[in-house]
PDB file of C-alpha atoms in Angstrom:
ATOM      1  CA  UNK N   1      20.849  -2.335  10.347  1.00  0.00           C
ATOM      2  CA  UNK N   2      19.806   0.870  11.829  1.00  0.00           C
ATOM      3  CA  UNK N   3      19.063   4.124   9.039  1.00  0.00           C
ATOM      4  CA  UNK N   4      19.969   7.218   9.987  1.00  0.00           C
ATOM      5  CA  UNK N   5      17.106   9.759  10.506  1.00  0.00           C
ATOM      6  CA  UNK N   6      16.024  10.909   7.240  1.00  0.00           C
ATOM      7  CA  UNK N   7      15.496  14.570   6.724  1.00  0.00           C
ATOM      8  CA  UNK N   8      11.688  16.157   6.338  1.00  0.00           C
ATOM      9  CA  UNK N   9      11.034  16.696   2.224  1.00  0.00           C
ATOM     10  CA  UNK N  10      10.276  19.862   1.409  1.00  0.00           C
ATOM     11  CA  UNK N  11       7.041  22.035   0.312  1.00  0.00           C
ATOM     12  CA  UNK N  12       5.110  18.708   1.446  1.00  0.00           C
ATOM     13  CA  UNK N  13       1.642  18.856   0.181  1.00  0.00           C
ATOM     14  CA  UNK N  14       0.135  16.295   2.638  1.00  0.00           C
ATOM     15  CA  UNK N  15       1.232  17.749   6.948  1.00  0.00           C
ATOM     16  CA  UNK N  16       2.089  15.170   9.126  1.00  0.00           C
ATOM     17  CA  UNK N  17      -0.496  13.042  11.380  1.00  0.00           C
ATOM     18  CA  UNK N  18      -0.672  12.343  14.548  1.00  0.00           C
ATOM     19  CA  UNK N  19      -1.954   9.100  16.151  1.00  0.00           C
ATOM     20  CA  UNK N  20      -5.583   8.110  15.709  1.00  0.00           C
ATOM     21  CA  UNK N  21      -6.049  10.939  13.668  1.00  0.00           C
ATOM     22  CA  UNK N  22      -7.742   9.949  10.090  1.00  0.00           C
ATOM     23  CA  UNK N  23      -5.513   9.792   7.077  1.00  0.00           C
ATOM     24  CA  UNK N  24      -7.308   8.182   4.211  1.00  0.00           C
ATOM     25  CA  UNK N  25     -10.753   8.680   4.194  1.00  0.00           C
ATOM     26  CA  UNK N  26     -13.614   7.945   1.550  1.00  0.00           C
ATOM     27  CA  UNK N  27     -17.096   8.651   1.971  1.00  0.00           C
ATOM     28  CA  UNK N  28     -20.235   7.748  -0.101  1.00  0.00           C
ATOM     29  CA  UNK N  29     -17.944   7.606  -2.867  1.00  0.00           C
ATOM     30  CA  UNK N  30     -19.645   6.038  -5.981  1.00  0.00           C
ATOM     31  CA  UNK N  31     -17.230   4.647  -9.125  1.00  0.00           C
ATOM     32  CA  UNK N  32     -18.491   3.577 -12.556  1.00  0.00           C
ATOM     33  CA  UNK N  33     -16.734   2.851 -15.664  1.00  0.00           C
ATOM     34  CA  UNK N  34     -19.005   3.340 -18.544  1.00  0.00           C
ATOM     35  CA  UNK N  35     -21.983   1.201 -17.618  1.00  0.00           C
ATOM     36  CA  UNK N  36     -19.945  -0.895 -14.831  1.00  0.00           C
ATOM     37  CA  UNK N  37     -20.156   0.348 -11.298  1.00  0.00           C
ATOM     38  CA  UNK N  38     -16.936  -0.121  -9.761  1.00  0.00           C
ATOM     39  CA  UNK N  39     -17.741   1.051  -6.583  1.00  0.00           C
ATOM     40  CA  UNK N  40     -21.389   1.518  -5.099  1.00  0.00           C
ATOM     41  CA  UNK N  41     -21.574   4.396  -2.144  1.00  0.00           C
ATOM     42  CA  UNK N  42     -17.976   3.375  -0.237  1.00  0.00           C
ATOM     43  CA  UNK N  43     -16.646   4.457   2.763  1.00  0.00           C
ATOM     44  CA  UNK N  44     -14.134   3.853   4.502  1.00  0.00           C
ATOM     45  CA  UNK N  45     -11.479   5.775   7.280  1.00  0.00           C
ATOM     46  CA  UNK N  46      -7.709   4.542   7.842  1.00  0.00           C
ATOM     47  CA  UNK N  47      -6.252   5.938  11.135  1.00  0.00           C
ATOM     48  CA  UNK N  48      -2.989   6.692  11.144  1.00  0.00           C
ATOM     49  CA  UNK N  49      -0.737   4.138  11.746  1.00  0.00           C
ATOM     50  CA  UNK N  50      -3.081   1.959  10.926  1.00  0.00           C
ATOM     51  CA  UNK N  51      -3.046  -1.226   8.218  1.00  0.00           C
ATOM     52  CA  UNK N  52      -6.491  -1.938   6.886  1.00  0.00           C
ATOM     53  CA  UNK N  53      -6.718  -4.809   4.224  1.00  0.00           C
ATOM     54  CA  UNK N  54      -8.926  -4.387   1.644  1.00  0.00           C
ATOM     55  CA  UNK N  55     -10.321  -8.276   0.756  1.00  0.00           C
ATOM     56  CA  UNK N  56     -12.718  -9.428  -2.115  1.00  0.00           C
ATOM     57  CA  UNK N  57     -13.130 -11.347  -5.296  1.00  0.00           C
ATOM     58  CA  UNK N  58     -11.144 -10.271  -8.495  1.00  0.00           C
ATOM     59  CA  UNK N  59     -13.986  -6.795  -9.900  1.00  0.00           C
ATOM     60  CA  UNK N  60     -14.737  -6.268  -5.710  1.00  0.00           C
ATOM     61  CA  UNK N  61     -13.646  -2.826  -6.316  1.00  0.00           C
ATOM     62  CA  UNK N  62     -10.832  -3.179  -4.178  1.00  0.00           C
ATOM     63  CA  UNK N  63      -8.091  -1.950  -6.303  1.00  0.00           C
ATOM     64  CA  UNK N  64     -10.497   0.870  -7.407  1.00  0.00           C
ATOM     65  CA  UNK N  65     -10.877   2.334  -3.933  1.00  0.00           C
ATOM     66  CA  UNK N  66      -7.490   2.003  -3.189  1.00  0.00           C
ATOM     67  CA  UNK N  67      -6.246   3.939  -6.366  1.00  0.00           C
ATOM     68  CA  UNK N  68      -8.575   6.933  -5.181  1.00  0.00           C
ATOM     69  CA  UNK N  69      -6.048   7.993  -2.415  1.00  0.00           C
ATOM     70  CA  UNK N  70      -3.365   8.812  -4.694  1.00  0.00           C
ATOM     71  CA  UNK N  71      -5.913  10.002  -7.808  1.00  0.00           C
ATOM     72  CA  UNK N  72      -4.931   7.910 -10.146  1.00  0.00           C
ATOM     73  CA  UNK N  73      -8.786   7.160 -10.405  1.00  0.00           C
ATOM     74  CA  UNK N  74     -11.152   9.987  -9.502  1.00  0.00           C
ATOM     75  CA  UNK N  75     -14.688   9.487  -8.044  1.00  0.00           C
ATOM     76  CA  UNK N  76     -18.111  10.531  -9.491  1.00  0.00           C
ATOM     77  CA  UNK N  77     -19.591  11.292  -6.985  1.00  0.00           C
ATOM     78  CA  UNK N  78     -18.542  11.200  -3.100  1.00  0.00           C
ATOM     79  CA  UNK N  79     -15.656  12.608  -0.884  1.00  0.00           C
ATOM     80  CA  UNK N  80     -12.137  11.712  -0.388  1.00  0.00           C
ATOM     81  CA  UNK N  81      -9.896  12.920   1.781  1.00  0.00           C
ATOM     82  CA  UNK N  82      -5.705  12.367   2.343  1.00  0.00           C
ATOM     83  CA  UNK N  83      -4.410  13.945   5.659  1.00  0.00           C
ATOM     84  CA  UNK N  84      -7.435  15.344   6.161  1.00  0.00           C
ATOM     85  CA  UNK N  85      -7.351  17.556   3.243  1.00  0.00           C
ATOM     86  CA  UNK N  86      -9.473  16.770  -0.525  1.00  0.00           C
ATOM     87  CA  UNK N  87      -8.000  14.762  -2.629  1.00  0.00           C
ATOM     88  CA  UNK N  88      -9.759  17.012  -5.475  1.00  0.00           C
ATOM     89  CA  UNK N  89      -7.752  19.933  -3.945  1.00  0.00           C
ATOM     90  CA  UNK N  90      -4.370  18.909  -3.891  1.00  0.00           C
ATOM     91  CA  UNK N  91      -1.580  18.363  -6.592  1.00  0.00           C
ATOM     92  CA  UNK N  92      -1.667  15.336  -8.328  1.00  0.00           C
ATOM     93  CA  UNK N  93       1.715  14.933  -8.989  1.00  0.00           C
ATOM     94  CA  UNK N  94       3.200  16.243  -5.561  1.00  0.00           C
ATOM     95  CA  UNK N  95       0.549  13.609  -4.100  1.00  0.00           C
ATOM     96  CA  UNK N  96       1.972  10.540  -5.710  1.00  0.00           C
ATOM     97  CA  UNK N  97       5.542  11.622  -4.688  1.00  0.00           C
ATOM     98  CA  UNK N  98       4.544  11.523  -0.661  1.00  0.00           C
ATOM     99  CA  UNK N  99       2.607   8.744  -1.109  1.00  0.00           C
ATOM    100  CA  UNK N 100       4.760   5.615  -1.353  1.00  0.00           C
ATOM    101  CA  UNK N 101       2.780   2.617  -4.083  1.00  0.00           C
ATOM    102  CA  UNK N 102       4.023  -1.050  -4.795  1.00  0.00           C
ATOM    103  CA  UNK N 103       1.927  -2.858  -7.311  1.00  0.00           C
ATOM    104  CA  UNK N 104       2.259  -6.579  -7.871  1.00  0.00           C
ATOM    105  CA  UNK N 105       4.902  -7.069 -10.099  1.00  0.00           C
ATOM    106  CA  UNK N 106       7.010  -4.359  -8.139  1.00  0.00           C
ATOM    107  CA  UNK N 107       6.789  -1.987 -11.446  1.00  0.00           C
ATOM    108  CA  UNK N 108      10.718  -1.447 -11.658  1.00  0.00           C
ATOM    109  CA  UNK N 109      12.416   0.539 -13.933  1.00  0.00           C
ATOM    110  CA  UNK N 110      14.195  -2.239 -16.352  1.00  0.00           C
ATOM    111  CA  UNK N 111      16.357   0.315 -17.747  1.00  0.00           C
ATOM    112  CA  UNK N 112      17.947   1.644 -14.251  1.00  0.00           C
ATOM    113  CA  UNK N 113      19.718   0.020 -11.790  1.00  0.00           C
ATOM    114  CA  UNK N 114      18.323  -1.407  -8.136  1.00  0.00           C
ATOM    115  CA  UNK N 115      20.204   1.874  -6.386  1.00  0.00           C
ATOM    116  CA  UNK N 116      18.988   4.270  -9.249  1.00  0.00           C
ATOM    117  CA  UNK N 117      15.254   2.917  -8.626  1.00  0.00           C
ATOM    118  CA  UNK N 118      14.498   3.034  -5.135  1.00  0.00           C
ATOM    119  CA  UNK N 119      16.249   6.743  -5.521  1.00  0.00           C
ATOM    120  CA  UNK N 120      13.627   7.560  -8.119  1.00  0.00           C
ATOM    121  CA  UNK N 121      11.212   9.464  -5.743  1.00  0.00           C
ATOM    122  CA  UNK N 122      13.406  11.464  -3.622  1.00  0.00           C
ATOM    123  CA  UNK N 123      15.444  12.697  -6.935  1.00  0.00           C
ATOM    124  CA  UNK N 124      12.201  13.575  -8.166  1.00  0.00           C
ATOM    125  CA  UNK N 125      11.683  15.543  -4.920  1.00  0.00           C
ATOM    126  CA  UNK N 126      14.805  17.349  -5.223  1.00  0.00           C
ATOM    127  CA  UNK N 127      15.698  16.077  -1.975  1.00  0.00           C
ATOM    128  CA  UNK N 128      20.211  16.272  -1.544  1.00  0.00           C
ATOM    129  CA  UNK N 129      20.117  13.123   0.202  1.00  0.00           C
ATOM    130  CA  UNK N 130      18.530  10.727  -2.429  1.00  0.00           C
ATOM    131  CA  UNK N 131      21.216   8.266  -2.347  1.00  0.00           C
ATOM    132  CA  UNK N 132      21.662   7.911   1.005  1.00  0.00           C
ATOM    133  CA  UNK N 133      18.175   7.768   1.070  1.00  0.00           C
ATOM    134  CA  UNK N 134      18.276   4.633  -1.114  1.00  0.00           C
ATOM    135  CA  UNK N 135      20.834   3.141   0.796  1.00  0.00           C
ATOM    136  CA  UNK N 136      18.680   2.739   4.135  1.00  0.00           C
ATOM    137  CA  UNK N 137      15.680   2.091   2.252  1.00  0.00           C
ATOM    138  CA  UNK N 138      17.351  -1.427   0.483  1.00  0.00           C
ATOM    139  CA  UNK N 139      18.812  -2.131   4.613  1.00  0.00           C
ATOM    140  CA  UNK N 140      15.222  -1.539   5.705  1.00  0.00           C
ATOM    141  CA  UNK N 141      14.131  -4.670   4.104  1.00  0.00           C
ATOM    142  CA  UNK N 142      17.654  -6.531   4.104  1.00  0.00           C
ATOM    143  CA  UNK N 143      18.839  -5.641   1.034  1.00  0.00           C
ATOM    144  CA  UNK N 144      22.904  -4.549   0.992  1.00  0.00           C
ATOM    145  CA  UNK N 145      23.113  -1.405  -1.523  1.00  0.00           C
ATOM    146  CA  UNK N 146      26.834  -2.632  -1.806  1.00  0.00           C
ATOM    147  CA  UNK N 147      26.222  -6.068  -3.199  1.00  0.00           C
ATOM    148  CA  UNK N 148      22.240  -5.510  -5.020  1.00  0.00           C
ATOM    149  CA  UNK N 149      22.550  -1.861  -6.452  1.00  0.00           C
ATOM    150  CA  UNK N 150      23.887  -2.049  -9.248  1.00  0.00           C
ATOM    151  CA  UNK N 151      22.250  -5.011 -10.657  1.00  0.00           C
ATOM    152  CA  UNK N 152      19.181  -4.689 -13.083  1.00  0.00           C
ATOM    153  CA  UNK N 153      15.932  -5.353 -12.085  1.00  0.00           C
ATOM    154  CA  UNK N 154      16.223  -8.968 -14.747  1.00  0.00           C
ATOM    155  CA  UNK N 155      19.058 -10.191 -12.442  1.00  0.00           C
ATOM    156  CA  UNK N 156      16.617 -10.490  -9.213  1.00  0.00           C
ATOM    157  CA  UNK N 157      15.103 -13.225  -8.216  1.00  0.00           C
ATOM    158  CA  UNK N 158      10.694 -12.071  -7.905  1.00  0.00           C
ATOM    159  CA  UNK N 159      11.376 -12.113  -3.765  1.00  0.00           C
ATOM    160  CA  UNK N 160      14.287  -9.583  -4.772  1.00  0.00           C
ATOM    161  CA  UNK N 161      12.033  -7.485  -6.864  1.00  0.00           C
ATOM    162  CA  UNK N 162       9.710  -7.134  -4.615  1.00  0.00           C
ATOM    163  CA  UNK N 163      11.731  -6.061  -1.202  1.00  0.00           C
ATOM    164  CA  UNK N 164      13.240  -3.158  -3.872  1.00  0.00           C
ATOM    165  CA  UNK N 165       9.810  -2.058  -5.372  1.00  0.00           C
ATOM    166  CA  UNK N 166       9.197  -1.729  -1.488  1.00  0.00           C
ATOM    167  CA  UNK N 167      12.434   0.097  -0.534  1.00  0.00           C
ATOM    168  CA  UNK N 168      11.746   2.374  -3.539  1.00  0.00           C
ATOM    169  CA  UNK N 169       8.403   3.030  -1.680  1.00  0.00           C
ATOM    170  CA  UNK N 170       9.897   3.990   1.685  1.00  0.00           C
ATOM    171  CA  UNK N 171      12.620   5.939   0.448  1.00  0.00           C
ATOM    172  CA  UNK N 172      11.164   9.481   0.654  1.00  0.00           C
ATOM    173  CA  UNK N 173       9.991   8.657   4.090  1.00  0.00           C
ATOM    174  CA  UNK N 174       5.975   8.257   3.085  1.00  0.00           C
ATOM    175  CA  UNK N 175       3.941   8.548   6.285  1.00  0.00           C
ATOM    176  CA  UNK N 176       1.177   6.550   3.964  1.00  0.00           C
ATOM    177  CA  UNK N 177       1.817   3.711   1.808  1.00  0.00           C
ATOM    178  CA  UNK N 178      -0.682   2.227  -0.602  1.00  0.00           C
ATOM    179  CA  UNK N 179      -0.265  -1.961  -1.830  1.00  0.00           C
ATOM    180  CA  UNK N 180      -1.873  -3.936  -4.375  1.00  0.00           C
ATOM    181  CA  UNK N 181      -1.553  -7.198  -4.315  1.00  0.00           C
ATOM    182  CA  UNK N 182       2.045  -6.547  -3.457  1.00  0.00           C
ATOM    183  CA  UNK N 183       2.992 -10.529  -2.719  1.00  0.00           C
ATOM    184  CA  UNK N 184       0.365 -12.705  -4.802  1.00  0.00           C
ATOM    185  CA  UNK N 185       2.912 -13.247  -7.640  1.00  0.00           C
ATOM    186  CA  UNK N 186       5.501 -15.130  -5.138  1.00  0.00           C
ATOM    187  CA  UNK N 187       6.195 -18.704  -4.279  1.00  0.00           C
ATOM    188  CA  UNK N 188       4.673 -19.339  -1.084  1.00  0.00           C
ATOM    189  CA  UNK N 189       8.136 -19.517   0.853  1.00  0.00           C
ATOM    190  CA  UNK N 190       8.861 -16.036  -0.378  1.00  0.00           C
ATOM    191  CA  UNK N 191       5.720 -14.541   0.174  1.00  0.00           C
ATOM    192  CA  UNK N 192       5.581 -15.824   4.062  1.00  0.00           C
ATOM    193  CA  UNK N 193       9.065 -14.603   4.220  1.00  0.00           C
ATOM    194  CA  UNK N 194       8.030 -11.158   2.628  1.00  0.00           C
ATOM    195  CA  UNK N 195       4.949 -10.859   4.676  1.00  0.00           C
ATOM    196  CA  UNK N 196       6.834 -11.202   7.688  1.00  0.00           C
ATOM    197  CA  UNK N 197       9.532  -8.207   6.857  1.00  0.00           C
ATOM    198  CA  UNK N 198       6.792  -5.887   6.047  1.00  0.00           C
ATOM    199  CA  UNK N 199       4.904  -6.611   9.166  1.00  0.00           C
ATOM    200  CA  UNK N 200       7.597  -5.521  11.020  1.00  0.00           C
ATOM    201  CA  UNK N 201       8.338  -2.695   8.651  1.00  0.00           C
ATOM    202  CA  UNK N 202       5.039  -1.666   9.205  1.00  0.00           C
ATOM    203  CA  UNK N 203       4.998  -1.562  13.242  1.00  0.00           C
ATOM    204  CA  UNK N 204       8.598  -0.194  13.538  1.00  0.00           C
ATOM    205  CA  UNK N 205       8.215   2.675  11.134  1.00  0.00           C
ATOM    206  CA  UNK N 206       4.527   3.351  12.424  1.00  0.00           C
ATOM    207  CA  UNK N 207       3.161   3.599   8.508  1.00  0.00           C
ATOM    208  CA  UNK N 208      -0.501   4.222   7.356  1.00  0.00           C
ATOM    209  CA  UNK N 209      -1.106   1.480   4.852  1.00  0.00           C
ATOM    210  CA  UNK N 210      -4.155  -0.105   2.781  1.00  0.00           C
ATOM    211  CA  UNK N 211      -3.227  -2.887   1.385  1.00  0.00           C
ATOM    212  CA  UNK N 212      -4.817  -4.467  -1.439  1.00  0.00           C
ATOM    213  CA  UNK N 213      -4.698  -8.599  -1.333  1.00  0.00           C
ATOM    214  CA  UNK N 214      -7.469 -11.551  -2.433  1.00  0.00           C
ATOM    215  CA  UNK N 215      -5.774 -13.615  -0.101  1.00  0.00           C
ATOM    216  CA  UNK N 216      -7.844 -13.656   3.337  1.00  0.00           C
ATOM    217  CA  UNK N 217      -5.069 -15.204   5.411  1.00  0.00           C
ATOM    218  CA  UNK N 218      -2.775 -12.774   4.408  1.00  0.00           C
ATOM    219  CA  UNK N 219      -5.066  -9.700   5.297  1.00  0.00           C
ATOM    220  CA  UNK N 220      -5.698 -11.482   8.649  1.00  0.00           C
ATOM    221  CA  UNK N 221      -1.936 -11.705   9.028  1.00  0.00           C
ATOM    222  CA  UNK N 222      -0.705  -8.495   8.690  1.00  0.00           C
ATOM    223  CA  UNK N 223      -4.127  -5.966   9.243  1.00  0.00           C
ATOM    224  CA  UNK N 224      -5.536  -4.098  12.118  1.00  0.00           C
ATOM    225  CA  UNK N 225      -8.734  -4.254  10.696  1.00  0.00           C
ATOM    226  CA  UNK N 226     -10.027  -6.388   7.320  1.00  0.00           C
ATOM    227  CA  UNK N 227     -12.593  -4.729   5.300  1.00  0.00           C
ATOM    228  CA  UNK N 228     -14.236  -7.084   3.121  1.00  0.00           C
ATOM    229  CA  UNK N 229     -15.673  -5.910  -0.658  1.00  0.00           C
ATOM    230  CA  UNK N 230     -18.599  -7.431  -2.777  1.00  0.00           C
ATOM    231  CA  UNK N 231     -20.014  -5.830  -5.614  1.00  0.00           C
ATOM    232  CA  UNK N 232     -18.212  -2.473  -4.624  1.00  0.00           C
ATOM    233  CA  UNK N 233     -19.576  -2.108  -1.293  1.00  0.00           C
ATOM    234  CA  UNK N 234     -17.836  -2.991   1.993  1.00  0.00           C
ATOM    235  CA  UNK N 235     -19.605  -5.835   3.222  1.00  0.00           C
ATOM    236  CA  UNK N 236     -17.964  -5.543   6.867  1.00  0.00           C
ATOM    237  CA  UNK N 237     -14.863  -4.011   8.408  1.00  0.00           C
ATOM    238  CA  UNK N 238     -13.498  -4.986  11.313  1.00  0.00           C
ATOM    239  CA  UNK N 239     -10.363  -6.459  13.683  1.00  0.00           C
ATOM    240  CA  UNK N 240      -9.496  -9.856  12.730  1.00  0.00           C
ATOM    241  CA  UNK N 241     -10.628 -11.668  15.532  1.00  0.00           C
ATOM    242  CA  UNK N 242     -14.040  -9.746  15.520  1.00  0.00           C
ATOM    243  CA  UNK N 243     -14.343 -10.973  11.559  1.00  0.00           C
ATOM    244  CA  UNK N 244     -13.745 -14.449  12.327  1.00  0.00           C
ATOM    245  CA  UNK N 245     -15.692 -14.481  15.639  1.00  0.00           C
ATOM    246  CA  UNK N 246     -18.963 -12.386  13.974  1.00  0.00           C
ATOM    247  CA  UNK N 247     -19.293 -12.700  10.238  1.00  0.00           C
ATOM    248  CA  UNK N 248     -21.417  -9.668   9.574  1.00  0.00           C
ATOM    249  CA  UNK N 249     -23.011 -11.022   6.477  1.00  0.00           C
ATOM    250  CA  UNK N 250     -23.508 -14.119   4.333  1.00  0.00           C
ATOM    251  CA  UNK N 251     -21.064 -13.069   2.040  1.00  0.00           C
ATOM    252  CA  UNK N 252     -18.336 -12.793   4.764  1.00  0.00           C
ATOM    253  CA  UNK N 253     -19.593 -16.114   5.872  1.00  0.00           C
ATOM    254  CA  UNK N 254     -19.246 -17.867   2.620  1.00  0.00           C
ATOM    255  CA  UNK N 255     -15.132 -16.119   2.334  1.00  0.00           C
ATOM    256  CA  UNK N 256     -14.373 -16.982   5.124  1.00  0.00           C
ATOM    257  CA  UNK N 257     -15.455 -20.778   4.509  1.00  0.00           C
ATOM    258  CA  UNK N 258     -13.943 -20.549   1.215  1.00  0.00           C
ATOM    259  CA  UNK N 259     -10.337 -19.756   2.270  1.00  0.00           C
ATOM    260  CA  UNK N 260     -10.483 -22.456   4.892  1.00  0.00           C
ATOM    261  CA  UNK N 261      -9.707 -20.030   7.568  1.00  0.00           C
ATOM    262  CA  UNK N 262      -9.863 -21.517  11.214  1.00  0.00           C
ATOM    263  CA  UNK N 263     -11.906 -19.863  13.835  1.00  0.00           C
TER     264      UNK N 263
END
């Protein structure tokens, strides 16, 4: 089902890319909480239109870097950057609101209805159009507004939840989206099925995402480029076909052995 075009939201605090320019960009950026370092001199540069995976063990730092870009976690020391301007500089709030997020357990509102959550950001916007906005955001991943928007978030099945949580992300038209771990609570069925429908999501609409995922099959799947973490550092980033041909470290080695992946 084709959307219609949606219109531009206003007083945007993040302007508009244009291919191969950078959109998310870290540099030397260092992370501790109390003693623990969560993130060890990081850097990293997502172009846009680009889908970079972030890969790793569970305390990588993976979800840490990603939760920079939308300053919900703010470095110690090191630069980051969104659309080319610093994070530190721009308005937290307004930031989150043009930056579309799914977490793993789709973080739905219980209390509202499917069409009243995946409305929640463009109301907030004070955009006229939210509904319709949340209309085409549900057909965008093959969800009818007619039959699943007014059921409660209790009455989906978890493949359900998650194709709203991600409709709720899109609906304000976010040139970046941020993911973490946005399938790894699904059967595997749904998940391949899921996978698959974002992929396509992700091409057709030309998004900027980083995508958060322990699963290396899956960031080989759906990534231009992998960037594997250890210890809060990237231990390599690269194309999936350079990863598997030229493991850059031991460490990549070793994951890449580990999740059985075929080369």
């Amino acid at each position: 089902m084709e959307s219609s075009p949606a219109m531009p939201s206003p007083d945007r605090v993040l302007p508009r890319s244009t291919p191969g320019q950078p959109v998310l960009e870290a540099e030397q950026v260092v992370k501790r909480f109390g003693a623990v370092p969560a993130l060890a001199g990081v850097s990293l540069t997502v172009r846009h239109g680009e889908c970079v995976a972030l890969v790793g063990e569970s305390g990588a730092g993976k979800t840490t870097l990603l939760r920079l870009f939308n300053r919900t976690v703010l470095p110690d020391t090191g630069d980051v950057r969104v659309g080319g301007r610093r994070a530190a500089d721009l308005d937290e709030v307004r930031l989150r609101r043009e930056i579309g997020f799914v977490q793993q357990e789709g973080g739905l509102l219980p209390h509202w209805d499917v069409l009243k959550n995946v409305a929640l950001v463009p109301s907030l916007q004070g955009l006229p159009d939210a509904e319709r906005r949340a209309h085409d955001a549900l057909a965008r991943v093959g969800l009818s507004a007619e039959e699943m928007g007014y059921r409660w978030p209790r009455e989906l099945s978890g493949g359900q939840r998650q194709r709203v949580a991600i409709a709720r992300a899109l609906a304000a038209d976010p040139e970046v989206v941020l993911l973490d771990e946005p399938f790894g609570a699904l059967d595997a069925i749904t998940r391949a099925e899921l996978q698959e429908s974002f992929r396509g999501l992700v091409k057709g609409l030309r998004l900027t995402v980083l995508l958060v995922t322990h699963d290396l099959n899956e960031a080989l799947l759906l990534a231009d480029r992998v960037a594997v973490m250890w210890n809060g550092r990237v231990e390599q980033i690269a194309a999936p076909d350079a990863l598997l041909r030229t493991p850059a470290t031991g460490y990549v080695e070793r994951l890449l052995e580990r999740a059985r992946v075929v080369r």
